[in-house]
Each structure stands twice: as C-alpha cells, then as structure tokens.
PDB file of C-alpha atoms in Angstrom:
ATOM      1  CA  MET Y  21     -16.190  13.812  31.394  1.00 43.00           C
ATOM      2  CA  HIS Y  22     -14.287  11.296  29.318  1.00 51.00           C
ATOM      3  CA  ASP Y  23     -15.955   8.529  30.563  1.00 58.00           C
ATOM      4  CA  GLN Y  24     -19.369  10.345  29.601  1.00 62.00           C
ATOM      5  CA  ARG Y  25     -18.239  10.825  26.135  1.00 66.00           C
ATOM      6  CA  LEU Y  26     -17.380   7.130  25.469  1.00 73.00           C
ATOM      7  CA  LYS Y  27     -20.983   6.349  27.045  1.00 77.00           C
ATOM      8  CA  ASP Y  28     -22.723   8.752  24.638  1.00 80.00           C
ATOM      9  CA  ILE Y  29     -20.823   7.389  21.601  1.00 87.00           C
ATOM     10  CA  VAL Y  30     -22.308   3.954  21.673  1.00 88.00           C
ATOM     11  CA  PRO Y  31     -26.158   5.116  21.840  1.00 89.00           C
ATOM     12  CA  PHE Y  32     -25.332   7.332  18.971  1.00 90.00           C
ATOM     13  CA  VAL Y  33     -23.412   5.014  16.725  1.00 91.00           C
ATOM     14  CA  ALA Y  34     -26.368   2.444  17.441  1.00 90.00           C
ATOM     15  CA  SER Y  35     -28.779   4.791  16.435  1.00 90.00           C
ATOM     16  CA  VAL Y  36     -27.405   5.609  13.102  1.00 90.00           C
ATOM     17  CA  GLU Y  37     -26.560   1.730  12.456  1.00 90.00           C
ATOM     18  CA  GLY Y  38     -30.099   0.952  13.666  1.00 89.00           C
ATOM     19  CA  GLY Y  39     -31.920   3.898  11.762  1.00 88.00           C
ATOM     20  CA  SER Y  40     -34.081   4.856  14.868  1.00 89.00           C
ATOM     21  CA  PHE Y  41     -33.743   5.254  18.401  1.00 89.00           C
ATOM     22  CA  ALA Y  42     -36.075   2.688  19.323  1.00 88.00           C
ATOM     23  CA  ALA Y  43     -33.954   0.065  17.337  1.00 89.00           C
ATOM     24  CA  ALA Y  44     -30.750   1.501  19.176  1.00 87.00           C
ATOM     25  CA  ALA Y  45     -32.585   0.980  22.450  1.00 88.00           C
ATOM     26  CA  GLU Y  46     -33.496  -2.652  21.899  1.00 89.00           C
ATOM     27  CA  ARG Y  47     -29.941  -3.359  20.605  1.00 89.00           C
ATOM     28  CA  LEU Y  48     -28.709  -1.789  23.806  1.00 87.00           C
ATOM     29  CA  HIS Y  49     -31.235  -2.911  26.283  1.00 87.00           C
ATOM     30  CA  LEU Y  50     -32.430   0.654  27.059  1.00 88.00           C
ATOM     31  CA  THR Y  51     -35.274   2.639  26.809  1.00 90.00           C
ATOM     32  CA  GLY Y  52     -35.876   4.734  23.507  1.00 86.00           C
ATOM     33  CA  SER Y  53     -35.908   7.743  25.894  1.00 89.00           C
ATOM     34  CA  ALA Y  54     -32.407   7.114  27.421  1.00 89.00           C
ATOM     35  CA  VAL Y  55     -30.988   6.688  23.656  1.00 89.00           C
ATOM     36  CA  SER Y  56     -32.530   9.975  22.520  1.00 90.00           C
ATOM     37  CA  LYS Y  57     -31.338  12.037  25.604  1.00 90.00           C
ATOM     38  CA  SER Y  58     -28.021  10.460  25.247  1.00 90.00           C
ATOM     39  CA  VAL Y  59     -27.845  11.617  21.704  1.00 90.00           C
ATOM     40  CA  THR Y  60     -29.144  15.066  22.482  1.00 91.00           C
ATOM     41  CA  ARG Y  61     -26.370  15.503  25.296  1.00 90.00           C
ATOM     42  CA  LEU Y  62     -23.680  14.521  22.710  1.00 89.00           C
ATOM     43  CA  GLU Y  63     -25.084  17.133  20.339  1.00 89.00           C
ATOM     44  CA  THR Y  64     -25.353  19.912  23.156  1.00 90.00           C
ATOM     45  CA  ARG Y  65     -21.962  18.872  24.382  1.00 88.00           C
ATOM     46  CA  LEU Y  66     -20.354  19.236  20.645  1.00 89.00           C
ATOM     47  CA  GLY Y  67     -22.287  22.346  19.785  1.00 90.00           C
ATOM     48  CA  SER Y  68     -23.661  20.689  16.280  1.00 89.00           C
ATOM     49  CA  ARG Y  69     -26.881  18.754  15.432  1.00 91.00           C
ATOM     50  CA  LEU Y  70     -25.427  15.065  14.161  1.00 91.00           C
ATOM     51  CA  LEU Y  71     -28.937  13.729  13.272  1.00 91.00           C
ATOM     52  CA  GLU Y  72     -32.299  14.707  11.675  1.00 90.00           C
ATOM     53  CA  ARG Y  73     -35.241  13.354  13.384  1.00 86.00           C
ATOM     54  CA  THR Y  74     -38.107  12.605  11.187  1.00 79.00           C
ATOM     55  CA  THR Y  75     -41.076  10.537  12.507  1.00 71.00           C
ATOM     56  CA  ARG Y  76     -40.105   7.524  10.785  1.00 75.00           C
ATOM     57  CA  SER Y  77     -36.275   7.473  10.583  1.00 79.00           C
ATOM     58  CA  LEU Y  78     -32.965   9.417  11.425  1.00 87.00           C
ATOM     59  CA  LYS Y  79     -30.656  10.745   9.169  1.00 89.00           C
ATOM     60  CA  LEU Y  80     -26.974  11.856   9.459  1.00 91.00           C
ATOM     61  CA  THR Y  81     -26.219  15.461   8.899  1.00 92.00           C
ATOM     62  CA  ASP Y  82     -22.840  16.324   7.248  1.00 91.00           C
ATOM     63  CA  ALA Y  83     -21.440  17.135  10.520  1.00 91.00           C
ATOM     64  CA  GLY Y  84     -22.860  13.966  11.997  1.00 90.00           C
ATOM     65  CA  ASN Y  85     -21.564  11.747   9.094  1.00 92.00           C
ATOM     66  CA  ALA Y  86     -17.900  13.169   9.881  1.00 91.00           C
ATOM     67  CA  TYR Y  87     -18.178  12.430  13.923  1.00 91.00           C
ATOM     68  CA  TYR Y  88     -19.904   9.042  12.843  1.00 90.00           C
ATOM     69  CA  GLN Y  89     -16.760   8.081  10.802  1.00 91.00           C
ATOM     70  CA  THR Y  90     -14.468   9.269  13.706  1.00 89.00           C
ATOM     71  CA  CYS Y  91     -16.786   7.076  16.120  1.00 89.00           C
ATOM     72  CA  LEU Y  92     -16.054   4.189  14.225  1.00 87.00           C
ATOM     73  CA  ARG Y  93     -12.408   4.245  14.153  1.00 86.00           C
ATOM     74  CA  ILE Y  94     -12.366   5.016  18.119  1.00 84.00           C
ATOM     75  CA  MET Y  95     -14.557   1.859  18.425  1.00 84.00           C
ATOM     76  CA  GLU Y  96     -12.459   0.060  16.181  1.00 82.00           C
ATOM     77  CA  GLU Y  97      -9.102   0.974  17.912  1.00 80.00           C
ATOM     78  CA  LEU Y  98     -10.590   0.160  21.361  1.00 80.00           C
ATOM     79  CA  ALA Y  99     -11.419  -3.456  20.097  1.00 79.00           C
ATOM     80  CA  GLU Y 100      -8.199  -3.812  18.662  1.00 76.00           C
ATOM     81  CA  ALA Y 101      -6.781  -2.529  21.865  1.00 73.00           C
ATOM     82  CA  GLU Y 102      -8.900  -5.506  24.110  1.00 73.00           C
ATOM     83  CA  ALA Y 103      -7.751  -7.935  21.255  1.00 69.00           C
ATOM     84  CA  VAL Y 104      -4.220  -7.374  22.228  1.00 66.00           C
ATOM     85  CA  LEU Y 105      -4.495  -7.330  25.883  1.00 65.00           C
ATOM     86  CA  ALA Y 106      -6.903 -10.732  25.623  1.00 62.00           C
ATOM     87  CA  ALA Y 107      -4.812 -12.259  22.980  1.00 57.00           C
ATOM     88  CA  GLN Y 108      -3.408 -14.858  25.236  1.00 46.00           C
ATOM     89  CA  ARG Y 109      -3.957 -17.165  22.450  1.00 55.00           C
ATOM     90  CA  THR Y 110      -1.357 -16.755  19.684  1.00 70.00           C
ATOM     91  CA  ILE Y 111      -3.946 -17.941  16.700  1.00 79.00           C
ATOM     92  CA  PRO Y 112      -3.997 -15.115  14.297  1.00 86.00           C
ATOM     93  CA  SER Y 113      -7.656 -14.411  12.997  1.00 86.00           C
ATOM     94  CA  GLY Y 114      -9.737 -11.866  11.782  1.00 88.00           C
ATOM     95  CA  ARG Y 115      -9.843  -9.604   8.972  1.00 91.00           C
ATOM     96  CA  LEU Y 116      -6.404  -8.532   7.642  1.00 94.00           C
ATOM     97  CA  ARG Y 117      -5.856  -5.538   5.070  1.00 95.00           C
ATOM     98  CA  LEU Y 118      -2.702  -5.254   3.002  1.00 96.00           C
ATOM     99  CA  ALA Y 119      -1.979  -3.112   0.304  1.00 96.00           C
ATOM    100  CA  VAL Y 120       0.961  -3.831  -2.296  1.00 96.00           C
ATOM    101  CA  PRO Y 121       1.981  -2.514  -5.621  1.00 93.00           C
ATOM    102  CA  ASN Y 122       0.606  -3.869  -8.660  1.00 91.00           C
ATOM    103  CA  THR Y 123       3.258  -5.718 -10.314  1.00 92.00           C
ATOM    104  CA  TYR Y 124       5.379  -6.385  -7.493  1.00 93.00           C
ATOM    105  CA  GLY Y 125       2.399  -7.437  -5.423  1.00 94.00           C
ATOM    106  CA  ARG Y 126       1.728  -9.995  -8.186  1.00 93.00           C
ATOM    107  CA  LEU Y 127       5.324 -11.262  -8.519  1.00 92.00           C
ATOM    108  CA  GLY Y 128       6.975 -10.654  -5.270  1.00 93.00           C
ATOM    109  CA  VAL Y 129       4.200 -10.798  -2.475  1.00 96.00           C
ATOM    110  CA  MET Y 130       1.546 -13.362  -3.658  1.00 96.00           C
ATOM    111  CA  PRO Y 131       4.065 -16.285  -3.674  1.00 95.00           C
ATOM    112  CA  LEU Y 132       4.514 -15.746   0.122  1.00 96.00           C
ATOM    113  CA  LEU Y 133       0.835 -14.881   0.744  1.00 96.00           C
ATOM    114  CA  ILE Y 134      -0.145 -18.328  -0.487  1.00 96.00           C
ATOM    115  CA  PRO Y 135       1.400 -20.427   2.127  1.00 96.00           C
ATOM    116  CA  PHE Y 136       0.429 -17.805   4.809  1.00 96.00           C
ATOM    117  CA  CYS Y 137      -3.205 -18.415   4.062  1.00 95.00           C
ATOM    118  CA  HIS Y 138      -2.957 -22.082   4.279  1.00 95.00           C
ATOM    119  CA  GLN Y 139      -1.100 -21.758   7.575  1.00 94.00           C
ATOM    120  CA  HIS Y 140      -3.470 -19.457   9.022  1.00 93.00           C
ATOM    121  CA  PRO Y 141      -7.147 -20.395   7.716  1.00 93.00           C
ATOM    122  CA  ASP Y 142      -8.532 -18.116  10.325  1.00 90.00           C
ATOM    123  CA  VAL Y 143      -7.422 -14.931   8.687  1.00 93.00           C
ATOM    124  CA  GLU Y 144      -9.574 -13.199   6.237  1.00 93.00           C
ATOM    125  CA  LEU Y 145      -7.229 -11.307   3.883  1.00 94.00           C
ATOM    126  CA  ASN Y 146      -8.228  -8.272   1.973  1.00 94.00           C
ATOM    127  CA  LEU Y 147      -5.700  -7.420  -0.665  1.00 94.00           C
ATOM    128  CA  THR Y 148      -5.506  -3.912  -2.564  1.00 93.00           C
ATOM    129  CA  PHE Y 149      -3.211  -3.577  -5.618  1.00 94.00           C
ATOM    130  CA  SER Y 150      -2.275  -0.110  -6.259  1.00 89.00           C
ATOM    131  CA  ASP Y 151       0.780   1.869  -7.086  1.00 85.00           C
ATOM    132  CA  ARG Y 152      -0.681   5.018  -5.592  1.00 85.00           C
ATOM    133  CA  PHE Y 153       0.210   6.408  -2.460  1.00 85.00           C
ATOM    134  CA  ILE Y 154      -2.448   4.864   0.380  1.00 87.00           C
ATOM    135  CA  ASP Y 155      -2.586   6.359   3.524  1.00 89.00           C
ATOM    136  CA  LEU Y 156      -2.731   3.351   5.826  1.00 91.00           C
ATOM    137  CA  PHE Y 157      -5.082   5.285   8.499  1.00 87.00           C
ATOM    138  CA  ASP Y 158      -7.651   6.871   6.334  1.00 87.00           C
ATOM    139  CA  GLU Y 159      -8.133   3.466   4.291  1.00 89.00           C
ATOM    140  CA  GLY Y 160      -7.774   1.073   7.404  1.00 89.00           C
ATOM    141  CA  ILE Y 161      -4.465  -1.070   5.924  1.00 93.00           C
ATOM    142  CA  ASP Y 162      -2.954  -2.794   8.325  1.00 94.00           C
ATOM    143  CA  VAL Y 163       0.225  -3.481   6.506  1.00 96.00           C
ATOM    144  CA  ALA Y 164       1.569  -1.876   3.333  1.00 95.00           C
ATOM    145  CA  VAL Y 165       4.420  -2.981   1.139  1.00 96.00           C
ATOM    146  CA  ARG Y 166       6.064   0.026  -0.812  1.00 93.00           C
ATOM    147  CA  ILE Y 167       8.718   0.494  -3.236  1.00 92.00           C
ATOM    148  CA  GLY Y 168      10.140   4.092  -3.020  1.00 86.00           C
ATOM    149  CA  GLY Y 169       8.496   6.599  -1.405  1.00 77.00           C
ATOM    150  CA  SER Y 170       9.621   9.068   1.460  1.00 72.00           C
ATOM    151  CA  PRO Y 171      11.851   7.754   4.065  1.00 74.00           C
ATOM    152  CA  ASP Y 172      10.369  10.310   6.545  1.00 81.00           C
ATOM    153  CA  LEU Y 173       7.563   8.811   8.350  1.00 84.00           C
ATOM    154  CA  PRO Y 174       5.579   9.591  11.257  1.00 86.00           C
ATOM    155  CA  ALA Y 175       6.333   8.126  14.587  1.00 87.00           C
ATOM    156  CA  SER Y 176       2.948   6.368  14.467  1.00 88.00           C
ATOM    157  CA  LEU Y 177       3.964   4.038  11.741  1.00 91.00           C
ATOM    158  CA  GLY Y 178       6.423   1.084  12.023  1.00 91.00           C
ATOM    159  CA  CYS Y 179       8.748   0.552   8.841  1.00 92.00           C
ATOM    160  CA  ARG Y 180      11.177  -2.098   8.043  1.00 92.00           C
ATOM    161  CA  GLN Y 181      13.340  -1.790   4.805  1.00 91.00           C
ATOM    162  CA  MET Y 182      13.873  -5.037   2.880  1.00 92.00           C
ATOM    163  CA  GLY Y 183      16.442  -3.964   0.558  1.00 91.00           C
ATOM    164  CA  ARG Y 184      16.682  -1.824  -2.786  1.00 91.00           C
ATOM    165  CA  GLU Y 185      15.776  -2.936  -6.172  1.00 92.00           C
ATOM    166  CA  ARG Y 186      18.865  -3.244  -8.543  1.00 93.00           C
ATOM    167  CA  MET Y 187      18.231  -1.669 -12.085  1.00 94.00           C
ATOM    168  CA  VAL Y 188      19.277  -3.402 -15.128  1.00 95.00           C
ATOM    169  CA  PHE Y 189      19.631  -2.466 -18.944  1.00 96.00           C
ATOM    170  CA  CYS Y 190      18.221  -4.931 -21.211  1.00 96.00           C
ATOM    171  CA  ALA Y 191      16.671  -5.809 -24.769  1.00 96.00           C
ATOM    172  CA  SER Y 192      15.390  -8.758 -26.708  1.00 96.00           C
ATOM    173  CA  PRO Y 193      17.925 -10.840 -28.735  1.00 96.00           C
ATOM    174  CA  ASP Y 194      15.937 -10.151 -31.765  1.00 95.00           C
ATOM    175  CA  TYR Y 195      16.724  -6.345 -31.298  1.00 96.00           C
ATOM    176  CA  LEU Y 196      20.179  -6.920 -30.566  1.00 96.00           C
ATOM    177  CA  ALA Y 197      20.664  -9.026 -33.641  1.00 95.00           C
ATOM    178  CA  ARG Y 198      19.034  -6.097 -35.919  1.00 94.00           C
ATOM    179  CA  VAL Y 199      20.469  -3.074 -34.302  1.00 92.00           C
ATOM    180  CA  GLY Y 200      23.673  -4.418 -32.474  1.00 93.00           C
ATOM    181  CA  ARG Y 201      24.802  -4.519 -28.904  1.00 94.00           C
ATOM    182  CA  PRO Y 202      25.854  -1.191 -27.433  1.00 93.00           C
ATOM    183  CA  THR Y 203      29.222  -1.583 -25.247  1.00 92.00           C
ATOM    184  CA  SER Y 204      29.289   1.937 -23.620  1.00 91.00           C
ATOM    185  CA  GLU Y 205      27.023   4.481 -22.075  1.00 89.00           C
ATOM    186  CA  ALA Y 206      27.423   6.554 -25.093  1.00 90.00           C
ATOM    187  CA  GLU Y 207      26.676   3.956 -27.445  1.00 92.00           C
ATOM    188  CA  LEU Y 208      23.574   2.984 -25.468  1.00 91.00           C
ATOM    189  CA  LEU Y 209      22.230   6.565 -25.637  1.00 89.00           C
ATOM    190  CA  GLN Y 210      21.857   6.080 -29.185  1.00 91.00           C
ATOM    191  CA  HIS Y 211      19.553   3.331 -29.288  1.00 92.00           C
ATOM    192  CA  GLN Y 212      15.521   3.211 -29.328  1.00 92.00           C
ATOM    193  CA  ALA Y 213      14.567   3.907 -25.359  1.00 94.00           C
ATOM    194  CA  ILE Y 214      11.601   2.528 -24.095  1.00 95.00           C
ATOM    195  CA  MET Y 215      10.951   4.795 -21.182  1.00 93.00           C
ATOM    196  CA  TYR Y 216       8.509   4.872 -18.284  1.00 93.00           C
ATOM    197  CA  GLU Y 217       6.192   7.820 -18.196  1.00 90.00           C
ATOM    198  CA  ARG Y 218       5.045   9.069 -14.679  1.00 85.00           C
ATOM    199  CA  VAL Y 219       1.357  10.242 -13.776  1.00 82.00           C
ATOM    200  CA  ASP Y 220       2.394  13.683 -14.385  1.00 85.00           C
ATOM    201  CA  GLY Y 221       3.468  12.972 -17.891  1.00 85.00           C
ATOM    202  CA  SER Y 222       7.303  13.275 -17.470  1.00 88.00           C
ATOM    203  CA  THR Y 223       9.408  10.335 -18.250  1.00 89.00           C
ATOM    204  CA  LYS Y 224      11.605   8.589 -15.673  1.00 91.00           C
ATOM    205  CA  PRO Y 225      15.414   9.140 -16.687  1.00 92.00           C
ATOM    206  CA  TRP Y 226      17.816   6.645 -16.800  1.00 92.00           C
ATOM    207  CA  LEU Y 227      20.116   5.851 -13.923  1.00 91.00           C
ATOM    208  CA  PHE Y 228      24.042   5.450 -14.233  1.00 91.00           C
ATOM    209  CA  THR Y 229      26.530   4.921 -11.825  1.00 89.00           C
ATOM    210  CA  THR Y 230      29.987   6.972 -12.617  1.00 84.00           C
ATOM    211  CA  GLU Y 231      33.380   5.504 -12.354  1.00 81.00           C
ATOM    212  CA  ASP Y 232      33.550   7.284  -8.646  1.00 82.00           C
ATOM    213  CA  GLY Y 233      30.235   5.485  -7.890  1.00 80.00           C
ATOM    214  CA  TYR Y 234      28.120   8.448  -8.090  1.00 85.00           C
ATOM    215  CA  PRO Y 235      24.879   8.133  -9.391  1.00 86.00           C
ATOM    216  CA  HIS Y 236      23.809  10.362 -12.439  1.00 87.00           C
ATOM    217  CA  TRP Y 237      20.499  10.592 -14.180  1.00 90.00           C
ATOM    218  CA  ARG Y 238      20.251  10.819 -18.023  1.00 87.00           C
ATOM    219  CA  ASN Y 239      16.947  12.248 -19.613  1.00 85.00           C
ATOM    220  CA  LEU Y 240      16.861  11.234 -23.495  1.00 82.00           C
ATOM    221  CA  PRO Y 241      14.893  11.260 -26.400  1.00 83.00           C
ATOM    222  CA  HIS Y 242      12.738   8.008 -26.651  1.00 86.00           C
ATOM    223  CA  ARG Y 243      10.655   5.849 -28.997  1.00 84.00           C
ATOM    224  CA  MET Y 244       8.133   4.978 -26.469  1.00 91.00           C
ATOM    225  CA  ALA Y 245       6.986   6.338 -23.216  1.00 92.00           C
ATOM    226  CA  LEU Y 246       4.614   3.889 -21.566  1.00 93.00           C
ATOM    227  CA  GLY Y 247       2.686   4.742 -17.895  1.00 90.00           C
ATOM    228  CA  ASP Y 248       2.640   0.807 -17.164  1.00 89.00           C
ATOM    229  CA  VAL Y 249       5.482  -1.470 -16.225  1.00 90.00           C
ATOM    230  CA  ASP Y 250       3.733  -4.569 -17.792  1.00 90.00           C
ATOM    231  CA  ALA Y 251       3.167  -2.885 -21.085  1.00 93.00           C
ATOM    232  CA  GLN Y 252       6.888  -1.654 -20.950  1.00 94.00           C
ATOM    233  CA  MET Y 253       7.806  -5.191 -20.470  1.00 93.00           C
ATOM    234  CA  GLN Y 254       5.426  -6.185 -23.663  1.00 94.00           C
ATOM    235  CA  ALA Y 255       7.255  -3.546 -25.798  1.00 95.00           C
ATOM    236  CA  LEU Y 256      10.628  -4.599 -24.332  1.00 95.00           C
ATOM    237  CA  CYS Y 257      10.200  -8.452 -25.266  1.00 95.00           C
ATOM    238  CA  ALA Y 258       8.816  -7.631 -28.707  1.00 95.00           C
ATOM    239  CA  GLY Y 259      11.984  -6.048 -29.757  1.00 95.00           C
ATOM    240  CA  LEU Y 260      10.845  -2.588 -29.880  1.00 95.00           C
ATOM    241  CA  GLY Y 261      13.964  -0.926 -28.025  1.00 95.00           C
ATOM    242  CA  VAL Y 262      16.099  -0.706 -24.776  1.00 96.00           C
ATOM    243  CA  ALA Y 263      14.752  -0.413 -21.283  1.00 96.00           C
ATOM    244  CA  GLN Y 264      16.220   0.123 -17.863  1.00 95.00           C
ATOM    245  CA  MET Y 265      14.003  -2.028 -15.709  1.00 95.00           C
ATOM    246  CA  PRO Y 266      14.273  -3.431 -12.103  1.00 94.00           C
ATOM    247  CA  SER Y 267      16.119  -6.762 -11.817  1.00 92.00           C
ATOM    248  CA  TRP Y 268      13.064  -8.410  -9.965  1.00 93.00           C
ATOM    249  CA  LEU Y 269      10.632  -7.596 -12.873  1.00 93.00           C
ATOM    250  CA  VAL Y 270      13.110  -9.136 -15.794  1.00 93.00           C
ATOM    251  CA  ARG Y 271      14.362 -12.014 -13.890  1.00 91.00           C
ATOM    252  CA  GLU Y 272      11.822 -14.657 -15.465  1.00 92.00           C
ATOM    253  CA  PRO Y 273      12.091 -12.950 -18.976  1.00 94.00           C
ATOM    254  CA  LEU Y 274      15.907 -13.105 -18.462  1.00 94.00           C
ATOM    255  CA  ALA Y 275      15.957 -17.060 -17.337  1.00 93.00           C
ATOM    256  CA  ARG Y 276      13.505 -17.833 -20.549  1.00 94.00           C
ATOM    257  CA  GLY Y 277      16.098 -16.183 -22.972  1.00 94.00           C
ATOM    258  CA  GLU Y 278      13.659 -13.687 -23.868  1.00 95.00           C
ATOM    259  CA  LEU Y 279      15.996 -10.603 -22.642  1.00 96.00           C
ATOM    260  CA  GLU Y 280      19.553 -10.239 -22.359  1.00 96.00           C
ATOM    261  CA  ILE Y 281      21.370  -7.774 -20.032  1.00 95.00           C
ATOM    262  CA  ILE Y 282      23.166  -4.822 -21.852  1.00 95.00           C
ATOM    263  CA  LEU Y 283      26.051  -3.343 -20.046  1.00 92.00           C
ATOM    264  CA  PRO Y 284      26.301  -5.552 -16.948  1.00 92.00           C
ATOM    265  CA  GLU Y 285      28.524  -3.180 -15.275  1.00 91.00           C
ATOM    266  CA  GLN Y 286      25.776  -0.687 -14.826  1.00 91.00           C
ATOM    267  CA  GLN Y 287      23.380  -1.982 -12.488  1.00 91.00           C
ATOM    268  CA  PRO Y 288      22.979   0.610  -9.805  1.00 90.00           C
ATOM    269  CA  ASP Y 289      20.780   0.406  -7.037  1.00 90.00           C
ATOM    270  CA  GLY Y 290      17.226   1.723  -7.453  1.00 88.00           C
ATOM    271  CA  LEU Y 291      14.329   2.099  -5.052  1.00 90.00           C
ATOM    272  CA  ALA Y 292      13.779   0.889  -1.360  1.00 92.00           C
ATOM    273  CA  LEU Y 293      11.255  -2.217  -0.523  1.00 94.00           C
ATOM    274  CA  THR Y 294       9.589  -1.268   2.786  1.00 94.00           C
ATOM    275  CA  LEU Y 295       6.972  -2.780   5.207  1.00 94.00           C
ATOM    276  CA  ILE Y 296       5.008  -0.198   6.795  1.00 94.00           C
ATOM    277  CA  TRP Y 297       2.526  -0.749   9.688  1.00 94.00           C
ATOM    278  CA  PRO Y 298       0.610   1.417  12.219  1.00 91.00           C
ATOM    279  CA  ARG Y 299       2.638   0.661  15.448  1.00 88.00           C
ATOM    280  CA  ARG Y 300      -0.481   0.155  17.366  1.00 84.00           C
ATOM    281  CA  LYS Y 301      -1.534  -2.828  15.517  1.00 85.00           C
ATOM    282  CA  GLN Y 302       2.101  -4.226  15.800  1.00 79.00           C
ATOM    283  CA  LEU Y 303       0.871  -6.691  18.737  1.00 77.00           C
ATOM    284  CA  LEU Y 304      -2.207  -8.148  16.870  1.00 85.00           C
ATOM    285  CA  PRO Y 305      -1.453 -11.722  16.549  1.00 87.00           C
ATOM    286  CA  LYS Y 306      -2.464 -11.531  12.606  1.00 90.00           C
ATOM    287  CA  VAL Y 307      -0.209  -8.379  12.052  1.00 92.00           C
ATOM    288  CA  ASP Y 308       2.654  -9.945  13.877  1.00 90.00           C
ATOM    289  CA  ALA Y 309       2.112 -13.202  11.642  1.00 92.00           C
ATOM    290  CA  LEU Y 310       2.205 -11.366   8.583  1.00 94.00           C
ATOM    291  CA  LEU Y 311       5.058  -9.189   8.930  1.00 94.00           C
ATOM    292  CA  ALA Y 312       6.884 -12.696   9.868  1.00 93.00           C
ATOM    293  CA  ALA Y 313       5.726 -14.070   6.664  1.00 95.00           C
ATOM    294  CA  LEU Y 314       6.935 -11.060   4.497  1.00 95.00           C
ATOM    295  CA  GLU Y 315      10.324 -11.182   6.123  1.00 93.00           C
ATOM    296  CA  GLY Y 316      11.103 -13.272   2.838  1.00 91.00           C
ATOM    297  CA  LEU Y 317      10.317 -10.550   0.430  1.00 92.00           C
ATOM    298  CA  GLN Y 318      13.321 -10.174  -2.102  1.00 87.00           C
ATOM    299  CA  ILE Y 319      13.695  -7.246  -4.230  1.00 85.00           C
ATOM    300  CA  ARG Y 320      16.769  -7.630  -6.147  1.00 76.00           C
TER     301      ARG Y 320
END
C-alpha cells in the first residue's frame, strides 16, 4: 500500500510540472496511458479530484494544489534523507536557507556568513531578514537565528541557546549636557523617553533590577515610541532623549562616543539568542557547517 502511494505520487507531480500526461510520460519514460491511470488511481484512493482535464492541458483543483504542495515536501525530505545517507563526502553544497532578525542579522550574523561563504563556494545561501515569527517547516528554513520567542519548542526542532542580550540605558553626550545626567532610577524616569513600539501598538516597558536581584518592568510616559530599532537609534544619537537598548546594538555608537551609558549598575539580562533548525536536517553537511560557523555568535 505505502509503496503504491509513493509510485503514484511521482506521476502526479510530473503531470503537474509538465502540464500534461504526455509530458509526464516522456519525462518518466512511461506511456501516457500509464501516467493517466496512475493519477486516476490516486484520485480514487483519495476520494477527491486532483486535476481538471482539458484537451490541451491539466489544471490543479484546490484539493489538488494542497496535495501537490504536500507531495513536494515529501519528495524534498526523501531527497534530503538520501543525501544524508549518501554523504560520505563532507563538502557542504546545495541551497541553504537561513532566517535572521533584521538588525541583528546585519550586525551580528553577516560578519560570520561572509567567511562561511568564502569557505564553502558550493553552498547557495538564501538569507531572509525579518523580525516576524517564521515557521521553519512552512517556509522551508534550514536554520533560524531568533532573539526572544517561546522556549517551548516541538521535539522536531533542535535548539541551541547562544546567550542573552544585556540591556543598557544610554543617551547622547549632547542630550546629557543639556538636560543633565540621571544618577538614580527615580531621576531617570523624569527624562524624555524614547520607547520601542510593538506591533500591537503597545510600548515595550523598561526593565530594571531590584536590589535583591529581581527584574521589574516600568511603563512610563514617553516623548517618542518607534516601531523600528534603527529609527530608535537615530533619535537617540540625535539627542532627542533616553532609551534602553540591547548592548549589541549600541556597541559601535558607544565606541565612537556618539552615546554614553547611564546608570551602569542597571544592566539587566534581556532576551535570549537561539539557533533553531529541523532535527531531520541536522546531519546534512551544509546545515552542520552553518551551525558550526554560527557558534561564534555573540549577543552581549
């Protein structure tokens, strides 16, 4: 039964991609009648019409399109499984899809990917920059770099935590010269805050650490709320107020003297940086090589 299912999938996919039973037959070295019977047998077993036949071409039904996408994933997984078993060679090759956060991807991940690409010229790297939650299976991602998100992952995903970002309060020297430097949490809360605005319109509260070492969050009035960390950084460097930022994001402006840290004793841990990948892909040489290259990621 299962063997027959796999046999029927190949003619169905070939018919869709070729646009006709004749084209599929030529590709598979079968007769057109054999291909047609295979697809009909598949439809009968599923109890659903997959293809609309015309004298000139084939067209997927809605059910057929959904089944076709599933077949493609199955065939891709089989190809990858064979690649793993046949990978006696250790040279990474083929297409590799990586998803990274927008800003951290540019500042933290790209410096590691450049030497990786030089070292592995047979790898075709497709890089997605996005701060939204990406489903690795739905979007065919091999490895994802995430900041934050749920720590509870399905068993089908591998995960490696790379550390936590450190949050710092900072402002420009010009702003501090004009307004004064706060020396306590109470004084800091009186300053003009530049907050980060979430997708739902709420603002991300500032995170403090109590004397007992416990975290506590403070919502406060603000001068600006920006939904982009790069825009938040521009406003901060322009002297428009005070912000709490991850240390990895302000490292270079601090080194250039464009920003200064306020209340250095208040540097609580923020979100975790994690590598995530489908476990079934872990033994692929290209994925293993990428995970090794990303071991150098830093977030503090």
